[in-house]
Coordinates of N, CA and C in Angstrom, one line a residue:
M1 N 48.7 112.4 109.8 CA 49.7 112.1 108.8 C 49.6 113.0 107.5
Q2 N 48.3 113.4 107.2 CA 48.1 114.2 106.1 C 48.4 115.7 106.4
K3 N 48.2 116.1 107.6 CA 48.4 117.5 108.0 C 49.9 118.0 107.8
P4 N 50.9 117.2 108.2 CA 52.3 117.6 107.9 C 52.6 117.7 106.5
L5 N 52.0 116.7 105.7 CA 52.3 116.7 104.3 C 51.7 117.9 103.6
A6 N 50.4 118.2 104.0 CA 49.8 119.4 103.4 C 50.5 120.7 103.8
L7 N 51.0 120.7 105.1 CA 51.7 121.9 105.5 C 53.0 122.1 104.7
S8 N 53.7 121.0 104.5 CA 55.0 121.1 103.7 C 54.7 121.6 102.3
I9 N 53.6 121.1 101.7 CA 53.3 121.5 100.4 C 52.9 123.0 100.3
A10 N 52.2 123.4 101.3 CA 51.8 124.8 101.4 C 53.0 125.7 101.6
V11 N 53.9 125.3 102.4 CA 55.1 126.1 102.6 C 55.9 126.2 101.3
C12 N 56.0 125.0 100.6 CA 56.8 125.0 99.4 C 56.1 125.9 98.4
L13 N 54.8 125.9 98.2 CA 54.1 126.7 97.3 C 54.2 128.2 97.7
G14 N 54.2 128.4 99.0 CA 54.3 129.8 99.4 C 55.6 130.4 99.1
L15 N 56.7 129.6 99.4 CA 58.0 130.1 99.1 C 58.2 130.3 97.6
T16 N 57.6 129.4 96.8 CA 57.8 129.5 95.4 C 57.1 130.7 94.9
S17 N 55.9 131.0 95.4 CA 55.2 132.3 95.0 C 55.9 133.5 95.4
C18 N 56.5 133.5 96.6 CA 57.3 134.6 97.0 C 58.5 134.8 96.1
Q19 N 59.1 133.7 95.7 CA 60.3 133.9 94.8 C 59.9 134.4 93.5
V20 N 58.7 134.0 93.0 CA 58.2 134.6 91.8 C 58.1 136.1 91.8
S21 N 57.6 136.6 93.0 CA 57.4 138.0 93.1 C 58.8 138.7 93.2
E22 N 59.8 138.0 93.6 CA 61.1 138.6 93.7 C 62.1 137.8 92.8
K23 N 61.9 137.9 91.6 CA 62.7 137.2 90.6 C 64.2 137.6 90.7
S24 N 65.0 136.6 90.6 CA 66.5 136.8 90.5 C 67.0 136.4 89.1
K25 N 68.2 136.8 88.9 CA 68.8 136.5 87.6 C 68.9 134.9 87.4
T26 N 69.2 134.2 88.5 CA 69.3 132.7 88.4 C 67.9 132.2 88.1
W27 N 66.9 132.7 88.8 CA 65.5 132.3 88.6 C 65.1 132.4 87.2
D28 N 65.4 133.6 86.6 CA 65.0 133.8 85.2 C 65.7 132.9 84.2
T29 N 67.0 132.6 84.6 CA 67.8 131.7 83.7 C 67.2 130.3 83.7
V30 N 66.8 129.8 84.9 CA 66.3 128.4 85.1 C 64.9 128.3 84.4
V31 N 64.1 129.3 84.7 CA 62.7 129.3 84.1 C 62.8 129.4 82.6
G32 N 63.8 130.0 82.1 CA 63.9 130.2 80.6 C 64.3 128.9 79.9
V33 N 64.7 127.9 80.6 CA 65.1 126.6 80.0 C 63.8 125.8 80.0
R34 N 63.2 125.6 78.8 CA 62.0 124.9 78.7 C 62.2 123.4 78.4
P35 N 61.3 122.5 78.8 CA 61.5 121.1 78.5 C 61.5 120.8 77.0
G36 N 60.7 121.6 76.2 CA 60.7 121.4 74.8 C 60.2 120.0 74.4
D37 N 61.0 119.4 73.6 CA 60.6 118.0 73.1 C 61.2 116.9 74.0
A38 N 61.5 117.2 75.3 CA 62.0 116.2 76.1 C 61.2 115.0 76.2
Y39 N 59.8 115.1 76.1 CA 58.9 114.0 76.3 C 59.1 113.0 75.1
L40 N 59.7 113.4 74.1 CA 60.0 112.5 73.0 C 61.2 111.6 73.2
Q41 N 62.0 111.9 74.2 CA 63.2 111.2 74.5 C 62.9 109.9 75.3
A42 N 63.9 109.0 75.3 CA 63.7 107.7 76.0 C 63.7 108.0 77.5
D43 N 64.5 109.0 78.0 CA 64.5 109.4 79.4 C 64.4 110.9 79.4
P44 N 63.1 111.4 79.5 CA 62.9 112.9 79.4 C 63.6 113.7 80.5
S45 N 63.6 113.1 81.8 CA 64.2 113.8 82.9 C 65.7 114.0 82.7
A46 N 66.4 113.0 82.2 CA 67.9 113.1 81.9 C 68.1 114.0 80.8
F47 N 67.3 114.0 79.8 CA 67.5 114.9 78.6 C 67.3 116.4 79.1
Y48 N 66.3 116.7 79.9 CA 66.1 118.1 80.3 C 67.2 118.5 81.3
A49 N 67.6 117.5 82.2 CA 68.7 117.9 83.2 C 70.0 118.2 82.4
E50 N 70.3 117.5 81.4 CA 71.5 117.8 80.6 C 71.4 119.2 79.9
K51 N 70.2 119.5 79.5 CA 70.0 120.8 78.8 C 70.1 122.0 79.8
L52 N 69.5 121.8 81.0 CA 69.6 122.8 82.0 C 71.0 122.9 82.6
H53 N 71.7 121.8 82.7 CA 73.1 121.8 83.2 C 74.0 122.6 82.3
A54 N 73.8 122.5 81.0 CA 74.7 123.2 80.1 C 74.5 124.7 80.3
V55 N 73.3 125.2 80.5 CA 73.0 126.6 80.7 C 73.6 127.1 82.0
L56 N 73.4 126.3 83.1 CA 73.9 126.8 84.4 C 75.5 126.7 84.4
L57 N 76.0 125.8 83.7 CA 77.5 125.7 83.7 C 78.1 126.9 83.0
D58 N 77.4 127.3 81.9 CA 77.8 128.5 81.2 C 77.7 129.8 82.0
Q59 N 76.7 129.8 82.9 CA 76.4 131.0 83.7 C 77.3 131.0 85.0
G60 N 77.9 129.8 85.3 CA 78.8 129.7 86.5 C 78.0 129.6 87.7
V61 N 76.8 128.9 87.6 CA 75.9 128.7 88.8 C 76.2 127.4 89.4
E62 N 76.4 127.4 90.7 CA 76.7 126.1 91.4 C 75.4 125.2 91.4
H63 N 75.6 124.0 91.0 CA 74.5 123.1 90.9 C 75.0 121.6 90.9
C64 N 74.0 120.7 91.0 CA 74.2 119.3 91.0 C 73.3 118.6 90.1
V65 N 73.8 117.7 89.3 CA 72.9 116.8 88.4 C 72.7 115.5 89.2
V66 N 71.5 115.3 89.6 CA 71.3 114.2 90.6 C 70.4 113.1 89.9
T67 N 70.8 111.9 89.9 CA 70.0 110.8 89.5 C 69.6 110.0 90.7
Y68 N 68.3 109.7 90.9 CA 67.8 109.1 92.1 C 66.8 108.1 91.8
Q69 N 66.5 107.2 92.7 CA 65.4 106.2 92.6 C 64.5 106.3 93.8
Y70 N 63.2 105.9 93.6 CA 62.2 105.9 94.6 C 61.2 104.7 94.3
H71 N 60.6 104.3 95.4 CA 59.6 103.2 95.2 C 58.2 103.8 95.2
Y72 N 57.3 103.2 94.4 CA 56.0 103.6 94.3 C 55.1 102.4 93.9
Y73 N 53.8 102.6 94.0 CA 52.8 101.6 93.6 C 52.1 101.9 92.4
T74 N 51.9 101.0 91.5 CA 51.3 101.2 90.2 C 49.8 101.2 90.4
N75 N 49.0 101.3 89.3 CA 47.6 101.3 89.4 C 47.0 99.9 89.8
H76 N 47.8 98.9 89.6 CA 47.5 97.6 90.0 C 48.0 97.2 91.4
Y77 N 48.4 98.2 92.1 CA 48.9 98.1 93.5 C 50.1 97.2 93.6
E78 N 51.0 97.3 92.6 CA 52.2 96.6 92.6 C 53.4 97.5 92.8
E79 N 54.3 97.1 93.6 CA 55.4 98.0 94.0 C 56.4 98.0 92.8
A80 N 56.8 99.2 92.5 CA 57.8 99.4 91.4 C 58.8 100.5 91.8
V81 N 59.9 100.5 91.0 CA 61.0 101.5 91.3 C 61.1 102.4 90.1
G82 N 61.1 103.7 90.4 CA 61.3 104.8 89.4 C 62.6 105.4 89.5
T83 N 63.2 105.7 88.3 CA 64.5 106.4 88.3 C 64.4 107.7 87.5
R84 N 64.8 108.8 88.1 CA 64.7 110.1 87.4 C 66.0 110.9 87.7
T85 N 66.1 112.0 86.9 CA 67.2 112.9 87.0 C 66.7 114.3 87.2
A86 N 67.3 115.1 88.1 CA 66.9 116.5 88.3 C 68.1 117.3 88.6
V87 N 67.9 118.6 88.6 CA 69.0 119.6 88.8 C 68.7 120.3 90.1
V88 N 69.6 120.2 91.0 CA 69.5 121.0 92.3 C 70.6 122.1 92.2
Y89 N 70.1 123.4 92.3 CA 71.1 124.5 92.1 C 70.9 125.4 93.3
R90 N 71.9 126.3 93.4 CA 72.0 127.3 94.5 C 71.8 128.7 93.9
D91 N 70.8 129.4 94.5 CA 70.5 130.8 94.2 C 71.0 131.7 95.3
N92 N 72.2 132.3 95.1 CA 72.8 133.2 96.1 C 72.0 134.5 96.3
D93 N 71.1 134.8 95.4 CA 70.3 136.0 95.6 C 69.3 135.9 96.8
S94 N 69.0 134.7 97.2 CA 68.1 134.5 98.3 C 68.9 133.7 99.4
P95 N 69.7 134.3 100.2 CA 70.5 133.6 101.2 C 69.7 132.7 102.2
G96 N 68.5 133.1 102.5 CA 67.7 132.3 103.5 C 67.2 131.0 102.9
Y97 N 67.0 131.0 101.6 CA 66.5 129.8 100.9 C 67.3 129.6 99.6
P98 N 68.5 129.1 99.8 CA 69.4 129.1 98.6 C 69.2 127.9 97.6
W99 N 68.6 126.8 98.1 CA 68.6 125.6 97.3 C 67.2 125.4 96.6
W100 N 67.3 125.0 95.3 CA 66.1 124.9 94.5 C 66.3 123.7 93.6
L101 N 65.2 123.1 93.2 CA 65.2 121.9 92.3 C 64.4 122.2 91.1
K102 N 64.9 121.8 89.9 CA 64.1 121.9 88.6 C 64.3 120.7 87.8
D103 N 63.2 120.2 87.3 CA 63.2 119.0 86.3 C 62.2 119.3 85.2
D104 N 62.0 118.2 84.4 CA 61.1 118.4 83.2 C 59.6 118.5 83.6
R105 N 59.3 118.1 84.8 CA 57.9 118.1 85.2 C 57.4 119.3 86.0
T106 N 58.4 120.2 86.4 CA 58.0 121.3 87.1 C 58.1 122.6 86.2
A107 N 57.0 123.4 86.3 CA 57.0 124.6 85.5 C 57.9 125.7 86.1
L108 N 58.0 125.7 87.5 CA 58.8 126.6 88.2 C 59.7 125.9 89.2
P109 N 60.8 126.4 89.6 CA 61.7 125.8 90.5 C 61.1 125.5 91.8
V110 N 61.4 124.5 92.5 CA 60.9 124.0 93.8 C 61.9 124.3 94.9
W111 N 61.5 124.9 95.9 CA 62.4 125.2 97.0 C 62.8 123.9 97.8
L112 N 64.0 123.8 98.3 CA 64.4 122.7 99.0 C 65.0 123.1 100.4
P113 N 64.8 122.4 101.4 CA 65.4 122.8 102.7 C 66.9 122.5 102.7
A114 N 67.6 123.1 103.5 CA 69.1 122.9 103.6 C 69.3 121.5 104.3
G115 N 70.4 120.9 103.9 CA 70.7 119.6 104.5 C 71.2 118.6 103.5
D116 N 71.2 117.3 103.8 CA 71.7 116.3 103.0 C 71.0 116.2 101.7
L117 N 71.7 115.9 100.6 CA 71.2 115.9 99.3 C 70.1 114.8 99.2
E118 N 70.3 113.7 99.8 CA 69.3 112.6 99.7 C 68.0 113.0 100.5
K119 N 68.1 113.8 101.5 CA 66.9 114.3 102.3 C 66.2 115.4 101.4
Q120 N 67.0 116.2 100.7 CA 66.4 117.2 99.8 C 65.5 116.5 98.7
I121 N 66.1 115.5 98.1 CA 65.4 114.8 97.1 C 64.1 114.1 97.6
S122 N 64.3 113.5 98.8 CA 63.1 112.9 99.5 C 62.0 113.9 99.8
F123 N 62.4 115.1 100.2 CA 61.5 116.2 100.4 C 60.7 116.5 99.1
Y124 N 61.4 116.6 98.0 CA 60.8 116.9 96.8 C 59.8 115.8 96.3
C125 N 60.2 114.5 96.5 CA 59.4 113.4 96.1 C 58.3 113.1 97.0
R126 N 58.4 113.6 98.3 CA 57.5 113.3 99.4 C 57.5 111.9 99.7
R127 N 58.6 111.2 99.5 CA 58.8 109.8 99.9 C 60.3 109.6 99.9
K128 N 60.7 108.5 100.5 CA 62.1 108.2 100.6 C 62.7 108.0 99.2
A129 N 63.8 108.7 99.0 CA 64.5 108.5 97.7 C 66.0 108.2 98.0
E130 N 66.6 107.5 97.0 CA 68.0 107.1 97.1 C 68.8 107.7 96.0
V131 N 69.8 108.4 96.3 CA 70.6 109.1 95.3 C 71.6 108.0 94.7
I132 N 71.5 107.8 93.4 CA 72.3 106.9 92.7 C 73.6 107.5 92.2
E133 N 73.5 108.8 91.7 CA 74.6 109.5 91.2 C 74.4 111.0 91.3
A134 N 75.4 111.7 91.7 CA 75.3 113.1 91.9 C 76.6 113.8 91.4
K135 N 76.5 114.6 90.4 CA 77.7 115.3 89.8 C 77.6 116.8 90.2
H136 N 78.6 117.2 91.0 CA 78.5 118.6 91.6 C 79.4 119.5 90.7
Y137 N 78.9 120.7 90.4 CA 79.6 121.7 89.6 C 79.7 122.9 90.5
P138 N 80.9 123.3 91.0 CA 81.0 124.5 91.8 C 80.7 125.8 91.0
A139 N 80.5 126.8 91.7 CA 80.2 128.1 91.1 C 81.3 128.6 90.3
R140 N 81.1 129.1 89.1 CA 82.1 129.7 88.2 C 83.3 128.8 88.0
C141 N 83.0 127.6 87.8 CA 84.1 126.6 87.6 C 84.4 126.2 86.2
G142 N 83.6 126.8 85.3 CA 83.8 126.5 83.9 C 83.3 125.1 83.6
S143 N 84.1 124.2 83.0 CA 83.7 122.9 82.6 C 84.1 121.9 83.7
G144 N 84.8 122.3 84.8 CA 85.3 121.4 85.7 C 84.1 120.8 86.5
K145 N 84.3 119.6 87.1 CA 83.3 119.0 87.8 C 83.9 118.0 88.9
A146 N 83.1 117.8 89.9 CA 83.5 116.8 90.9 C 82.4 115.9 91.1
V147 N 82.6 114.6 91.0 CA 81.6 113.6 91.0 C 81.5 113.0 92.4
V148 N 80.3 113.1 93.0 CA 80.1 112.5 94.3 C 79.8 111.0 94.1
P149 N 80.5 110.1 94.8 CA 80.3 108.7 94.6 C 78.9 108.4 95.1
P150 N 78.1 107.6 94.3 CA 76.7 107.3 94.7 C 76.7 106.2 95.8
K151 N 75.6 106.2 96.5 CA 75.4 105.2 97.5 C 74.8 104.0 96.7
R152 N 75.2 102.8 97.1 CA 74.8 101.6 96.4 C 74.0 100.8 97.3
S153 N 73.0 100.2 96.7 CA 72.1 99.3 97.5 C 72.8 98.0 97.8
A154 N 72.2 97.2 98.7 CA 72.8 95.9 99.0 C 72.8 95.0 97.8
M155 N 71.8 95.1 97.0 CA 71.7 94.2 95.8 C 72.8 94.6 94.8
Q156 N 73.0 95.9 94.6 CA 74.1 96.3 93.7 C 75.5 95.9 94.2
V157 N 75.7 96.0 95.5 CA 77.0 95.5 96.0 C 77.2 94.0 95.8
Q158 N 76.1 93.3 96.0 CA 76.2 91.8 95.9 C 76.4 91.5 94.4
F159 N 75.8 92.2 93.5 CA 75.9 91.9 92.1 C 77.4 92.2 91.6
R160 N 77.9 93.4 92.1 CA 79.3 93.7 91.7 C 80.3 92.7 92.3
S161 N 80.0 92.2 93.5 CA 81.0 91.2 94.1 C 80.9 89.9 93.3
E162 N 79.7 89.5 92.8 CA 79.6 88.2 92.1 C 80.3 88.4 90.7
V163 N 80.2 89.6 90.1 CA 80.8 89.8 88.8 C 82.4 89.8 89.0
A164 N 82.8 90.4 90.1 CA 84.3 90.4 90.4 C 84.8 89.0 90.6
Q165 N 84.0 88.1 91.2 CA 84.4 86.7 91.4 C 84.5 86.0 90.1
R166 N 83.6 86.3 89.2 CA 83.5 85.5 87.9 C 84.6 86.0 87.0
V167 N 85.0 87.2 87.1 CA 86.1 87.7 86.2 C 87.4 87.3 86.7
P168 N 88.2 86.6 85.8 CA 89.5 86.1 86.3 C 90.5 87.3 86.6
Q169 N 91.1 87.2 87.7 CA 92.0 88.3 88.1 C 93.4 88.0 87.5
P170 N 94.0 89.1 87.1 CA 95.4 88.9 86.5 C 96.4 88.4 87.6
Q171 N 97.1 87.4 87.1 CA 98.1 86.8 88.0 C 99.3 87.7 88.1
A172 N 99.9 87.7 89.3 CA 101.1 88.5 89.6 C 102.3 87.9 88.8
R173 N 103.0 88.7 88.1 CA 104.1 88.2 87.4 C 105.4 88.2 88.3
V174 N 106.0 87.0 88.2 CA 107.2 86.8 89.1 C 108.4 86.9 88.2
H175 N 109.3 87.8 88.6 CA 110.5 88.1 87.9 C 111.6 87.2 88.4
V176 N 112.1 86.4 87.5 CA 113.2 85.5 87.9 C 114.5 86.1 87.3
A177 N 115.5 86.3 88.1 CA 116.7 86.9 87.7 C 117.5 85.8 86.9
E178 N 118.0 86.2 85.8 CA 118.8 85.2 85.0 C 120.2 85.2 85.5
R179 N 120.7 84.0 85.7 CA 122.1 83.8 86.2 C 123.0 83.3 85.1
T180 N 124.2 83.8 85.0 CA 125.1 83.4 84.0 C 125.6 82.0 84.3
Q181 N 125.3 81.0 83.4 CA 125.8 79.6 83.7 C 127.2 79.5 83.4
P182 N 127.9 78.7 84.2 CA 129.4 78.5 83.9 C 129.6 77.8 82.6
A183 N 130.6 78.2 81.9 CA 130.9 77.5 80.7 C 131.3 76.1 80.9
V184 N 130.7 75.2 80.1 CA 131.0 73.8 80.1 C 132.0 73.4 79.0
H185 N 133.1 72.9 79.5 CA 134.2 72.5 78.5 C 134.0 71.1 78.0
V186 N 133.8 71.0 76.7 CA 133.6 69.7 76.1 C 134.9 69.3 75.4
D187 N 135.4 68.1 75.8 CA 136.6 67.6 75.1 C 136.3 67.0 73.8
V188 N 136.9 67.5 72.8 CA 136.7 67.1 71.4 C 137.9 66.2 71.0
A189 N 137.7 65.1 70.5 CA 138.8 64.2 70.1 C 139.7 64.9 69.1
K190 N 140.9 64.9 69.3 CA 141.8 65.6 68.4 C 142.0 64.8 67.2
P191 N 142.2 65.5 66.0 CA 142.4 64.7 64.8 C 143.6 63.8 64.8
V192 N 144.6 64.3 65.6 CA 145.8 63.5 65.7 C 145.6 62.1 66.3
E193 N 144.7 62.1 67.4 CA 144.4 60.8 68.0 C 143.6 59.9 67.1
K194 N 142.7 60.5 66.3 CA 141.8 59.7 65.4 C 142.7 59.1 64.3
Q195 N 143.7 59.9 63.8 CA 144.6 59.4 62.8 C 145.4 58.3 63.3
S196 N 145.8 58.4 64.6 CA 146.7 57.3 65.2 C 145.9 56.0 65.3
V197 N 144.6 56.1 65.7 CA 143.8 54.9 65.8 C 143.6 54.3 64.5
L198 N 143.3 55.1 63.4 CA 143.2 54.5 62.1 C 144.5 53.9 61.6
A199 N 145.6 54.5 61.9 CA 146.9 53.9 61.5 C 147.1 52.6 62.1
R200 N 146.8 52.4 63.4 CA 146.9 51.1 64.1 C 146.0 50.1 63.5
L201 N 144.8 50.6 63.2 CA 143.8 49.6 62.6 C 144.3 49.1 61.3
E202 N 144.8 50.1 60.4 CA 145.3 49.6 59.1 C 146.5 48.7 59.3
A203 N 147.4 48.9 60.3 CA 148.5 48.0 60.5 C 148.0 46.6 60.9
R204 N 147.0 46.6 61.7 CA 146.5 45.3 62.2 C 145.8 44.5 61.1
L205 N 145.1 45.3 60.2 CA 144.4 44.7 59.1 C 145.4 44.1 58.1
E206 N 146.5 44.8 57.9 CA 147.6 44.3 57.0 C 148.2 43.1 57.6
K207 N 148.3 43.0 58.9 CA 148.9 41.9 59.6 C 148.0 40.7 59.5
L208 N 146.7 40.9 59.6 CA 145.7 39.8 59.4 C 145.7 39.4 58.0
F209 N 145.8 40.3 57.0 CA 145.8 39.9 55.6 C 147.0 39.0 55.3
R210 N 148.2 39.4 55.9 CA 149.3 38.5 55.6 C 149.2 37.2 56.3
F211 N 148.5 37.1 57.4 CA 148.3 35.8 58.1 C 147.4 34.9 57.3
R212 N 146.3 35.5 56.7 CA 145.3 34.7 56.0 C 145.8 34.3 54.6
N213 N 146.5 35.3 53.9 CA 146.8 35.0 52.5 C 148.3 34.6 52.3
G214 N 149.1 34.8 53.3 CA 150.5 34.4 53.1 C 151.3 35.4 52.4
T215 N 150.8 36.5 52.0 CA 151.5 37.5 51.3 C 151.1 38.9 51.9
A216 N 152.0 39.9 51.6 CA 151.8 41.2 52.1 C 150.7 41.9 51.3
Y217 N 150.0 42.8 51.8 CA 148.9 43.5 51.1 C 149.5 44.6 50.2
D218 N 149.0 44.5 48.9 CA 149.5 45.4 47.9 C 148.3 46.3 47.5
P219 N 148.3 47.6 47.8 CA 147.2 48.5 47.5 C 147.0 48.6 46.0
A220 N 148.1 48.4 45.2 CA 148.0 48.6 43.7 C 147.3 47.4 43.1
S221 N 147.2 46.3 43.8 CA 146.6 45.1 43.2 C 145.1 45.1 43.5
S222 N 144.3 44.9 42.4 CA 142.8 44.9 42.6 C 142.4 43.7 43.3
V223 N 143.1 42.5 43.2 CA 142.8 41.3 43.9 C 143.0 41.5 45.4
D224 N 144.2 42.1 45.8 CA 144.4 42.4 47.2 C 143.4 43.4 47.8
R225 N 143.0 44.4 47.0 CA 142.0 45.3 47.5 C 140.7 44.6 47.8
R226 N 140.3 43.7 46.8 CA 139.1 43.0 47.1 C 139.1 42.1 48.3
K227 N 140.3 41.4 48.5 CA 140.4 40.6 49.6 C 140.4 41.4 50.9
M228 N 141.0 42.6 50.9 CA 141.0 43.5 52.0 C 139.6 44.0 52.4
E229 N 138.8 44.3 51.3 CA 137.4 44.7 51.6 C 136.7 43.5 52.2
Q230 N 136.9 42.3 51.7 CA 136.2 41.2 52.3 C 136.6 41.0 53.8
L231 N 137.9 41.2 54.0 CA 138.4 41.0 55.4 C 137.8 42.1 56.3
K232 N 137.7 43.3 55.8 CA 137.1 44.4 56.6 C 135.6 44.1 56.9
H233 N 134.9 43.6 55.9 CA 133.5 43.3 56.1 C 133.3 42.1 57.0
G234 N 134.2 41.2 56.9 CA 134.1 40.0 57.8 C 134.3 40.4 59.2
L235 N 135.3 41.2 59.5 CA 135.6 41.7 60.8 C 134.5 42.5 61.4
T236 N 133.9 43.4 60.5 CA 132.9 44.3 61.0 C 131.6 43.5 61.4
G237 N 131.3 42.4 60.6 CA 130.1 41.6 60.9 C 130.3 40.6 61.9
M238 N 131.6 40.2 62.2 CA 131.8 39.1 63.2 C 132.5 39.6 64.4
E239 N 133.7 40.3 64.3 CA 134.5 40.6 65.5 C 133.9 41.7 66.3
T240 N 133.3 42.7 65.6 CA 132.8 43.9 66.4 C 131.5 43.7 67.1
T241 N 130.8 42.5 66.8 CA 129.6 42.2 67.5 C 129.8 41.6 68.8
G242 N 131.0 41.1 69.1 CA 131.3 40.4 70.3 C 131.6 41.4 71.4
K243 N 132.1 41.0 72.5 CA 132.4 41.8 73.7 C 133.8 42.5 73.5
R244 N 134.6 41.9 72.7 CA 136.0 42.4 72.6 C 136.1 43.6 71.7
G245 N 135.4 43.6 70.6 CA 135.6 44.8 69.7 C 136.5 44.5 68.6
L246 N 136.7 45.5 67.8 CA 137.5 45.3 66.6 C 138.9 45.1 66.9
E247 N 139.5 45.8 67.9 CA 140.9 45.7 68.2 C 141.2 44.3 68.7
D248 N 140.4 43.7 69.5 CA 140.7 42.4 70.0 C 140.6 41.3 68.9
G249 N 139.7 41.6 68.0 CA 139.5 40.7 66.8 C 140.8 40.7 65.9
V250 N 141.4 41.8 65.8 CA 142.6 41.9 65.0 C 143.7 41.3 65.7
D251 N 143.9 41.5 67.0 CA 145.0 41.0 67.8 C 144.8 39.5 68.0
D252 N 143.6 39.0 68.0 CA 143.4 37.5 68.2 C 142.5 37.0 67.1
P253 N 143.0 36.7 65.9 CA 142.2 36.3 64.7 C 141.5 35.0 65.0
P254 N 140.3 34.8 64.5 CA 139.6 33.6 64.7 C 140.3 32.4 64.0
A255 N 140.1 31.3 64.6 CA 140.7 30.0 64.1 C 140.0 29.6 62.8
F256 N 140.7 29.0 61.8 CA 140.0 28.5 60.6 C 139.7 27.0 60.8

């Protein structure tokens, strides 16, 4: 188990030493980007990766900014998860070994075998690693970038599904077409008909006045006007409360 691991480390160191003896322009560019005060940052690896990314982007070098996770055991033999960021770049001056990795912990670039990005990171970590996010920047692309969708663990997928269930989904809006309603014709009593009713009522009141008082109603007489008011109030309080109504009361006066 230890022999393959030692062999891979020896190969890696050998390739790195060979590359040092045959420095390329890209090699000099990457080595020239020092970690500096990255150790003072909350995430030193992400800080350095952003710094190196800006230089490679300006030089037009194809590279990826990779954020990955891996499992390890602490000094108390407890399993933990580490998250780091590194830059994987391509050096076209060495066609046989084009892929290299550089982060804040390495003084020199580390050679990577060709293949899947997750396998390359696992080779560098010497343990299984999971790529969380990878941003790929093609060669001489300026500031353009293509984001590779990260692989998500089962726990992340379950968490996202639970959040989606808790968040209320917008309801579909139903459009109801408005229809023009037909015009409704409302019959309004004509003033002429109302005046005719009032005229008949006045005539019947005068008839009842003559029947009760023996004389015709004189509008100029204050006594006749008072008697007429009393007659109206009497009819309103007595005749209109029955089933016949005011007109029947006038036509059929109550007996004294």
